[in-house]
CSV table of C-alpha atoms in Angstrom, one decimal:
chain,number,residue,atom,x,y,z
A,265,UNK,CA,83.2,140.7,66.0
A,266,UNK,CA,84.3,138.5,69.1
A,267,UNK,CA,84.8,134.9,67.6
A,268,UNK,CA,82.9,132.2,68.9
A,269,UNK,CA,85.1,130.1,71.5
A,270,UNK,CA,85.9,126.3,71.2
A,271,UNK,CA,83.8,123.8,73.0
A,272,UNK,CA,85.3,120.9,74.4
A,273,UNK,CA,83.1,117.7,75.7
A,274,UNK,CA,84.1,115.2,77.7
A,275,UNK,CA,83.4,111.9,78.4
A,276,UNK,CA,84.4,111.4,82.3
A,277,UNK,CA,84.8,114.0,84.8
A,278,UNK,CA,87.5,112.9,87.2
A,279,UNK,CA,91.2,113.9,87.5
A,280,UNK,CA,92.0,113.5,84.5
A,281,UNK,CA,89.0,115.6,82.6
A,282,UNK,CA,89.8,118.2,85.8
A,283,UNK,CA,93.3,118.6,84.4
A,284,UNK,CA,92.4,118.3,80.8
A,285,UNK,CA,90.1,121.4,81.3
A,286,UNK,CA,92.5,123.4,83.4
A,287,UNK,CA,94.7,123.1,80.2
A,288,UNK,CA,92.1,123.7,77.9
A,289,UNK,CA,90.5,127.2,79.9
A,290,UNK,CA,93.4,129.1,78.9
A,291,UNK,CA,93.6,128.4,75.1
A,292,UNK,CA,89.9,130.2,75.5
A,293,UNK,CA,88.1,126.8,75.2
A,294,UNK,CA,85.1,126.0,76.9
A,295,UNK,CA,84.5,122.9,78.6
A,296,UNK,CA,81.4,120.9,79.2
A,297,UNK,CA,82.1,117.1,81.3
A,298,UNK,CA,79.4,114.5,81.3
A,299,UNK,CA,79.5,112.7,85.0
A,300,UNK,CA,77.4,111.0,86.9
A,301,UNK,CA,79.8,111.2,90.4
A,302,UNK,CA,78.4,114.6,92.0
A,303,UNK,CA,81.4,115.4,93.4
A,304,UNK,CA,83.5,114.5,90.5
A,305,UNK,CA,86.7,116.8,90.7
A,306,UNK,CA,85.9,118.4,87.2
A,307,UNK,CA,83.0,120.0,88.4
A,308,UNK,CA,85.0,122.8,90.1
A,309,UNK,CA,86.4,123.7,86.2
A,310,UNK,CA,84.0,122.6,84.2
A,311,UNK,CA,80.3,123.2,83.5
A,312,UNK,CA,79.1,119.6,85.3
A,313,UNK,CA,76.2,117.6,83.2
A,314,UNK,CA,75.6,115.4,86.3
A,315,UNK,CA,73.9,112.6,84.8
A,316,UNK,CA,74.7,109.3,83.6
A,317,UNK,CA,76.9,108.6,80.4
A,318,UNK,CA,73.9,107.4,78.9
A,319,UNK,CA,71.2,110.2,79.8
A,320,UNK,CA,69.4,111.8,76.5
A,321,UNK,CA,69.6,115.0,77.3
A,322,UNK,CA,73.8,115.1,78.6
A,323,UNK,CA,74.8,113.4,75.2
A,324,UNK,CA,72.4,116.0,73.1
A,325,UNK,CA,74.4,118.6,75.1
A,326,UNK,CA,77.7,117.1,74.4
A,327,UNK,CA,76.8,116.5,70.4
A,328,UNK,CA,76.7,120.4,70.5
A,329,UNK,CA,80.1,121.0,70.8
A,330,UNK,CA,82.9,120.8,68.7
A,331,UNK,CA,84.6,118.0,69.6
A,332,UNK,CA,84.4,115.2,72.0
A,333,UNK,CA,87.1,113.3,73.9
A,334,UNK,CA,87.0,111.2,77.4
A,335,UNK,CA,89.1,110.4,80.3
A,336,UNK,CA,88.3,106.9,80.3
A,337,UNK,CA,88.2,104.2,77.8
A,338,UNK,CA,85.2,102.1,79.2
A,339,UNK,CA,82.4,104.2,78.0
A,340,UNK,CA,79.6,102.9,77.3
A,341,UNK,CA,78.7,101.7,73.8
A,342,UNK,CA,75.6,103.4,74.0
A,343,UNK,CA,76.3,106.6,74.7
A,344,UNK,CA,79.4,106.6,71.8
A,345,UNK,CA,76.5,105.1,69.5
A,346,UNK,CA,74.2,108.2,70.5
A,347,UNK,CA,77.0,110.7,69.4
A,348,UNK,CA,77.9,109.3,66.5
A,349,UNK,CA,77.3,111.3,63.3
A,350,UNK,CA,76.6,113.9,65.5
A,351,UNK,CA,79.2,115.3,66.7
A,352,UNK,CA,83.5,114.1,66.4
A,353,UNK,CA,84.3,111.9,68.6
A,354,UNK,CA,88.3,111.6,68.9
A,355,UNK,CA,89.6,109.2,69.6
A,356,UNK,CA,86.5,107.5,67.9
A,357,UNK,CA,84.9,104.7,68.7
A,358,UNK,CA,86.5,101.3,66.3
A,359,UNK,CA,89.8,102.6,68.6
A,360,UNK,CA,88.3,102.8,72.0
A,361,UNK,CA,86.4,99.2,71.1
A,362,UNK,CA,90.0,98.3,70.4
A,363,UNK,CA,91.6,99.8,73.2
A,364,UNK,CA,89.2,98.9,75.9
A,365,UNK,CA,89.8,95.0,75.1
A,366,UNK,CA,92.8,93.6,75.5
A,367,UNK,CA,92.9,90.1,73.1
A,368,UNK,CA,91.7,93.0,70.3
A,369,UNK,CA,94.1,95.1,71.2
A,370,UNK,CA,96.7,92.9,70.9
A,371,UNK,CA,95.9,91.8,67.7
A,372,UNK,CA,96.0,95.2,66.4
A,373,UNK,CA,99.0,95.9,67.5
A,374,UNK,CA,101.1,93.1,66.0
A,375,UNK,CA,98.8,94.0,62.9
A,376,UNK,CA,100.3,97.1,63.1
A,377,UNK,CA,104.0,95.9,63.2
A,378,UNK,CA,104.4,96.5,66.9
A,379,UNK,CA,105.4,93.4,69.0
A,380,UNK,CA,103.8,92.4,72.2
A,381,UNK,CA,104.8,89.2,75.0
A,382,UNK,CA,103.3,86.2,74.0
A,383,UNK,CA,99.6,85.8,74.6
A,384,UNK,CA,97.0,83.7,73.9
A,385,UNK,CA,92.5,84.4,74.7
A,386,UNK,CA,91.0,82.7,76.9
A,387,UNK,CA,87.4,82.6,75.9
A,388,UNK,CA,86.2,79.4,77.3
A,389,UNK,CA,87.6,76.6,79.2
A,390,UNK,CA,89.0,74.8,76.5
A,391,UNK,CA,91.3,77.6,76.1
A,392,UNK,CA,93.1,76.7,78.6
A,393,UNK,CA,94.4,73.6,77.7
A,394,UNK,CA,98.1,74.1,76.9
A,395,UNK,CA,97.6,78.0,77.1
A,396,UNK,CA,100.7,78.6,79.9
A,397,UNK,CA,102.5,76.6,77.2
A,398,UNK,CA,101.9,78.9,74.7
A,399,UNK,CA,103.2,81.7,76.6
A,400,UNK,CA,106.4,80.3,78.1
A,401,UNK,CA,105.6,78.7,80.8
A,402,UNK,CA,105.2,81.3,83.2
A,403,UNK,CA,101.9,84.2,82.4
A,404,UNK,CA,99.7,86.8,83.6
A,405,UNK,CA,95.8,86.1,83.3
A,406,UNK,CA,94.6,89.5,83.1
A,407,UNK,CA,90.5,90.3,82.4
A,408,UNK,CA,89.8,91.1,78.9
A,409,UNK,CA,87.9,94.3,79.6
A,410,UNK,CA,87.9,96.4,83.0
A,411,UNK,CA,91.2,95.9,85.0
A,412,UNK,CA,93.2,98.6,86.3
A,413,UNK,CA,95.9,99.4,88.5
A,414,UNK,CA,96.6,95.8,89.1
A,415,UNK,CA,93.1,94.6,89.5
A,416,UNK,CA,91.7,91.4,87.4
A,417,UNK,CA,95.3,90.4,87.1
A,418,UNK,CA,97.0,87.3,88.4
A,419,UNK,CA,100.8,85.5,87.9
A,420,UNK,CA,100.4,82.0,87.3
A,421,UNK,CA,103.4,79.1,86.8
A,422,UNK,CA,101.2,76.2,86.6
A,423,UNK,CA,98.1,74.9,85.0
A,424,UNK,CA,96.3,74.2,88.8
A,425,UNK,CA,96.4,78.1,89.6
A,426,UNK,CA,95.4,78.7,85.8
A,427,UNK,CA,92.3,77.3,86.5
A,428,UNK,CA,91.8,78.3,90.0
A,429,UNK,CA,92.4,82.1,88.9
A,430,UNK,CA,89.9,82.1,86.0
A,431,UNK,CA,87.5,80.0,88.0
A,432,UNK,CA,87.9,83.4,90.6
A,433,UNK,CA,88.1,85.7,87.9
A,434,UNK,CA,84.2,84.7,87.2
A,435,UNK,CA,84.8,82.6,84.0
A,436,UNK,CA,85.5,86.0,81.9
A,437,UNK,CA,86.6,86.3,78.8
A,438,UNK,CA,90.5,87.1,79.5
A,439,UNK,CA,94.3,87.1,78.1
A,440,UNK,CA,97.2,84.5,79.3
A,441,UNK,CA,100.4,87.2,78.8
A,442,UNK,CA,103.7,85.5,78.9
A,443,UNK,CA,106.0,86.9,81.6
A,444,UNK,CA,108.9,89.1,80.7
A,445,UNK,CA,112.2,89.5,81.5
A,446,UNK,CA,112.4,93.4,80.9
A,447,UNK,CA,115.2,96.0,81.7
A,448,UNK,CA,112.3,99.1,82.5
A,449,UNK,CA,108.9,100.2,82.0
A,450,UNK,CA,108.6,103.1,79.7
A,451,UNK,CA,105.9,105.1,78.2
A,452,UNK,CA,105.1,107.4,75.4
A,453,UNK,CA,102.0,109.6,74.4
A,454,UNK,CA,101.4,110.2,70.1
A,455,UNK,CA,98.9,112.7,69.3
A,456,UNK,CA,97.3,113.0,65.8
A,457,UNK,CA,95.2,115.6,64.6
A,458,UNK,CA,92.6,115.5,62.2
A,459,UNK,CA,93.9,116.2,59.3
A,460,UNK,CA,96.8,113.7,60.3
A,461,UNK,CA,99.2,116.2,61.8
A,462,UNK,CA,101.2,113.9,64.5
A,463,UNK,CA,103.3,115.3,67.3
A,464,UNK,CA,105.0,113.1,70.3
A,465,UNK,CA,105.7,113.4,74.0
A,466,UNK,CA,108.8,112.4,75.5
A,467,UNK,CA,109.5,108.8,76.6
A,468,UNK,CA,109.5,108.5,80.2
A,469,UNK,CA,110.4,105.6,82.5
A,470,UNK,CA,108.1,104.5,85.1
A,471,UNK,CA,108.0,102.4,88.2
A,472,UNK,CA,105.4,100.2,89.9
A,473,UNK,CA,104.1,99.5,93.1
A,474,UNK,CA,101.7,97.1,94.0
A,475,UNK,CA,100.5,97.3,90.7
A,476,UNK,CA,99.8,100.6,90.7
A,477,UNK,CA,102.6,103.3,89.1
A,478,UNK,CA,104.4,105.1,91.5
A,479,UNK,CA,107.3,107.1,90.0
A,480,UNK,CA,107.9,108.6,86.5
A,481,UNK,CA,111.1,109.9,85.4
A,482,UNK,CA,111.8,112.2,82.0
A,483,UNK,CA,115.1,112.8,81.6
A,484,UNK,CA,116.8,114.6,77.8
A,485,UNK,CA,118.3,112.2,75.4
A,486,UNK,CA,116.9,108.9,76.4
A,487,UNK,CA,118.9,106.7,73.7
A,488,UNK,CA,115.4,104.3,73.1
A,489,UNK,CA,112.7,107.3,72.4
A,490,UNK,CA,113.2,107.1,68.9
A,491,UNK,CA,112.4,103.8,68.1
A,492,UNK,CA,109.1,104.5,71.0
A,493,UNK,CA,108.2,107.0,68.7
A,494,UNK,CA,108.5,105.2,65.6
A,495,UNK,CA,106.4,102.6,66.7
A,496,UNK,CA,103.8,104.9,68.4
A,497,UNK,CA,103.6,106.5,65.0
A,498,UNK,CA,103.4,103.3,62.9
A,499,UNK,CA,100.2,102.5,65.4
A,500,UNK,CA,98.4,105.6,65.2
A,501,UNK,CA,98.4,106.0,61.7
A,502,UNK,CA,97.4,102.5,61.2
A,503,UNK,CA,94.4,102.8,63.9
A,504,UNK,CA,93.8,106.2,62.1
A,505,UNK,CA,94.0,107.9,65.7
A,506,UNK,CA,92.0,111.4,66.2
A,507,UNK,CA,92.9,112.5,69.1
A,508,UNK,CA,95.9,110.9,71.3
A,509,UNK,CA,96.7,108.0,72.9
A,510,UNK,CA,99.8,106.5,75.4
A,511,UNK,CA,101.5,103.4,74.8
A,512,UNK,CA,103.4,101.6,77.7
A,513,UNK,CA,106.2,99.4,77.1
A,514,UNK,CA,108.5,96.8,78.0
A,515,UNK,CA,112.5,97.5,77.2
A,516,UNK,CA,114.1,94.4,77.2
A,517,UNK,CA,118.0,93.6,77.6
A,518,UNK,CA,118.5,94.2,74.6
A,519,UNK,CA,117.3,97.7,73.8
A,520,UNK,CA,113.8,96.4,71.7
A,521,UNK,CA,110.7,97.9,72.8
A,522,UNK,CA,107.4,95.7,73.4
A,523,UNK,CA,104.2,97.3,73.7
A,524,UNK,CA,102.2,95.8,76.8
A,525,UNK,CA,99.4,98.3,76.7
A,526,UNK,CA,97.6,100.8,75.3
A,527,UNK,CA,95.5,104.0,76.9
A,528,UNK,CA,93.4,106.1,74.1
A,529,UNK,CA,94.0,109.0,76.2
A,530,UNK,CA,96.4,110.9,78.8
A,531,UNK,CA,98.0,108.7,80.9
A,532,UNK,CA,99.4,108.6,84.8
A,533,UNK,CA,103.0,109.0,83.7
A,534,UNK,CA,102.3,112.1,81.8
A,535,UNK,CA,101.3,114.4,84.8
A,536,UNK,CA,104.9,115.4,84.9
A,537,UNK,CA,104.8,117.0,81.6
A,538,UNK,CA,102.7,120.0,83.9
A,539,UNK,CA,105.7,121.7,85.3
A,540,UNK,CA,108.4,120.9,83.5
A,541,UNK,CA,107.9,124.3,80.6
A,542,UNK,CA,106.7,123.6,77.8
A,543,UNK,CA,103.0,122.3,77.0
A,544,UNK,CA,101.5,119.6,78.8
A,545,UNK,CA,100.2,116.2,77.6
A,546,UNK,CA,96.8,117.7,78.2
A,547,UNK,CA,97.2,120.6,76.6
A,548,UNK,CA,98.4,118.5,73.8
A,549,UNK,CA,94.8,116.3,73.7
A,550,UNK,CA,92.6,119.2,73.7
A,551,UNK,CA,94.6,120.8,70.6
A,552,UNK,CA,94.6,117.3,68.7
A,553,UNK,CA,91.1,116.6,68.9
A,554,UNK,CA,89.8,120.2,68.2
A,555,UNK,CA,91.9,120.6,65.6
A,556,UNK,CA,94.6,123.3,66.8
A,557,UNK,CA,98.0,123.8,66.1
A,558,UNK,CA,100.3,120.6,67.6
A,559,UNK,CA,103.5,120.0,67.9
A,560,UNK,CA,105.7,118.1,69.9
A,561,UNK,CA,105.4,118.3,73.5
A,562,UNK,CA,108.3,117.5,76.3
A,563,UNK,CA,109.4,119.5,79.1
A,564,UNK,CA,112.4,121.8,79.1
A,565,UNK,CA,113.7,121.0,82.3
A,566,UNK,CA,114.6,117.3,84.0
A,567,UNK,CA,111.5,116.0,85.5
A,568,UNK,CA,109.7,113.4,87.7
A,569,UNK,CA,106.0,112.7,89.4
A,570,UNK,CA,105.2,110.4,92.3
A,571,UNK,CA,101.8,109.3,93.1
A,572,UNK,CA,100.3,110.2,96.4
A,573,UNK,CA,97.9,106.9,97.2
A,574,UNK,CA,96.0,106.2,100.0
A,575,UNK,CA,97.5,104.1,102.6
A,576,UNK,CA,95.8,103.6,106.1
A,577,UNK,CA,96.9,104.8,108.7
A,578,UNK,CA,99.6,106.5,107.1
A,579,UNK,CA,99.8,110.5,105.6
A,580,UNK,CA,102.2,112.4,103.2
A,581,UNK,CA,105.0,114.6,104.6
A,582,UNK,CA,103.0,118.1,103.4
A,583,UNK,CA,105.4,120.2,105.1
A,584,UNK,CA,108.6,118.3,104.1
A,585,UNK,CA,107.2,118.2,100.5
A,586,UNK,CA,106.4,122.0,100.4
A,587,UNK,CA,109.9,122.3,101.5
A,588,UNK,CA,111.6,120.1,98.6
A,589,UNK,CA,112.9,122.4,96.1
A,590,UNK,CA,111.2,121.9,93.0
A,591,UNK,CA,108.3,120.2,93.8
A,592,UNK,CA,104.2,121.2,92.8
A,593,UNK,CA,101.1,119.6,94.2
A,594,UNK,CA,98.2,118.1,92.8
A,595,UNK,CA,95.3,117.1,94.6
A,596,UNK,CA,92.4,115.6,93.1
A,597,UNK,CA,89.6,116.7,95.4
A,598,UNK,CA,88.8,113.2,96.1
A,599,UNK,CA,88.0,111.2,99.3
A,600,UNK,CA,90.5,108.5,100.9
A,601,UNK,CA,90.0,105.2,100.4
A,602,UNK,CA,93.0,103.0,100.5
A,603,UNK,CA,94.5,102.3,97.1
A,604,UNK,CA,93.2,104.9,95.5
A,605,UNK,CA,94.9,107.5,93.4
A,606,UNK,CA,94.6,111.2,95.6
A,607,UNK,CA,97.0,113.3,94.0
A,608,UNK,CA,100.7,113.6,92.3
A,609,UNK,CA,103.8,115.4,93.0
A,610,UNK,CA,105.4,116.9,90.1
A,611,UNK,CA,109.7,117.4,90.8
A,612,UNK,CA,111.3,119.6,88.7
A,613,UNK,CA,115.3,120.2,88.8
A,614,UNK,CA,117.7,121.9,86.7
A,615,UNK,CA,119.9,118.5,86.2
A,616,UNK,CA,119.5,114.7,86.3
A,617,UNK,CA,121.8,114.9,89.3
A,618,UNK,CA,119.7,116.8,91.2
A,619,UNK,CA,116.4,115.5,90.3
A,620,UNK,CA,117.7,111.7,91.2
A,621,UNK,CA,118.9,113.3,94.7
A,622,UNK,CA,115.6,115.0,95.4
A,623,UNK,CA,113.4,112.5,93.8
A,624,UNK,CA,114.9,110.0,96.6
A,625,UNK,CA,113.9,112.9,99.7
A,626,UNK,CA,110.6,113.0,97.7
A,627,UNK,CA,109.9,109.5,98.3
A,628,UNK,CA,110.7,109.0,101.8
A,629,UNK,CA,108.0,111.9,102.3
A,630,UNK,CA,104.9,110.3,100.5
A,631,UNK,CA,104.1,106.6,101.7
């Protein structure tokens, strides 16, 4: 008797769902995505519930599968209330509450043992009365909830633009992060089964760009992933994480590792993990939240991704890049629109040497 194949469901059905089903279609799992964006780039690798997150009938659809997951972390509470009980959610939903706010999410982390800058919540405007103070002197104001790629952020040195910025900000619950002085960016992924199997992905170094990440880097033997990975494991288990989740850091001067935020899912910098042998990070989700065998991920070969983001007026070198040793597009079946995300390139090389050399000819070819 043929067995019965896994079903996946998933919250979200943009890039990242697309590439979390492509990695789950060959494990022999079905996928089912839960979207209300007709032309959301899952849809050509998923079966497509086009419907909002909140629609009756989508959610009954995904409480019949096996497992749940999402691409995003700003679902709404109602449709994670509708599943509940019904079917697993992973990661579940006192982590994504956590996740998805960032005063809370601080908080759990130093609960956790992890450190974090400075920060203080601004709730009100009495909060902010000594707040940039508290915080060294020098802070970002970033929203609470919502806020990506830069957005709802703004660097502040004086009480004045404090104000001013909240007062633009819409009077939003928000957080006051001190500013600091950090060596790199870095980033690791923890994934957790559930029966508390955990397995890690590699620590990669990462580079911004207007706020938005431009360049990862993976390279063997980085001298700081152990301590990432002790504290990614120290969180997880004490969040009980189903599922998996990235943590992005701050290195500072002297080698200790801050957390500055958390994503309860794949993450941007992870994409490299595609082509570089190996499993992929989502490969790695869709195993921890339905249960499969896990075990650490990280590719066998020196490895890098830069974003390909829309900028007007202004195009990608496609024939230069298809000429780059090493390289592999991904394009996300999306429309332009300045600042937004399109696609990656993934860089593969069989040396840091030569990764470093062609990473540098790969960024002169994407704006």
């Amino acid at each position: 008797m043929t067995p019965v194949p896994p079903h996946l469901g998933i919250l979200g059905g943009g890039q990242l769902a697309q590439m979390l089903a492509l990695a789950a279609l060959p494990l022999g799992v079905r996928v089912t995505v839960l979207e209300p964006d007709a032309q959301a780039p899952a849809r050509l690798c998923a079966d497509h519930l086009h419907a909002p997150y909140t629609d009756p009938a989508g959610l009954d659809a995904l409480a019949a599968c096996d497992a749940v997951t999402l691409e995003f972390e700003n679902v709404p509470a109602e449709a994670l209330s509708a599943l509940e009980g019904r079917v697993p959610v992973r990661p579940g939903r006192a982590l994504l509450e956590r996740s998805k706010h960032r005063a809370r999410e601080k908080e759990a982390l130093q609960a956790a043992g992890a450190r974090t800058a400075p920060f203080v919540a601004i709730e009100t405007g009495a909060d902010l009365d000594g707040a940039l103070g508290q915080v060294g002197g020098r802070g970002i104001l970033k929203t609470s909830e919502l806020g990506y790629d830069g957005k709802g952020q703004a660097r502040l040195s004086d009480e004045d633009g404090l104000r001013a910025a909240w007062q633009q900000m819409g009077r939003v619950p928000c957080v006051l992060e001190g500013l600091i002085d950090f060596e790199r960016e870095v980033s690791l992924a923890v994934a957790r089964g559930p029966g508390g199997r955990v397995a890690f992905g590699p620590l990669i170094e990462n580079v911004h760009r207007d706020g938005i990440l431009r360049t990862s880097v993976c390279l063997e033997g980085d001298p700081h992933e152990a301590q990432a990975r002790e504290i990614a494991g120290r969180v997880a288990a004490a969040w009980d994480l189903e599922g998996l989740m990235t943590l992005e850091f701050f290195q500072l001067a002297d080698g200790e590792l801050l957390v500055n935020e958390v994503a309860p899912r794949v993450h941007n910098s992870g994409h490299l993990t595609q082509d570089g042998g190996g499993i992929s990070q989502f490969e790695a989700q869709v195993r921890a939240v339905l249960g499969l065998p896990l075990a650490d991920w990280r590719p066998l070969l020196p490895c890098a991704m830069v974003n390909i983001i829309g900028v007007k007026d202004q195009e990608a070198d496609w024939t230069g890049i298809d000429a780059l040793a090493g390289t592999h597009l991904h394009l996300y079946h999306k429309s332009w629109r300045a600042g937004r995300k399109l696609g990656h390139v993934n860089l593969v090389a069989p040396d840091a040497a030569t990764l470093r050399e062609r990473l540098a000819r790969l960024e002169r070819l994407i704006p």
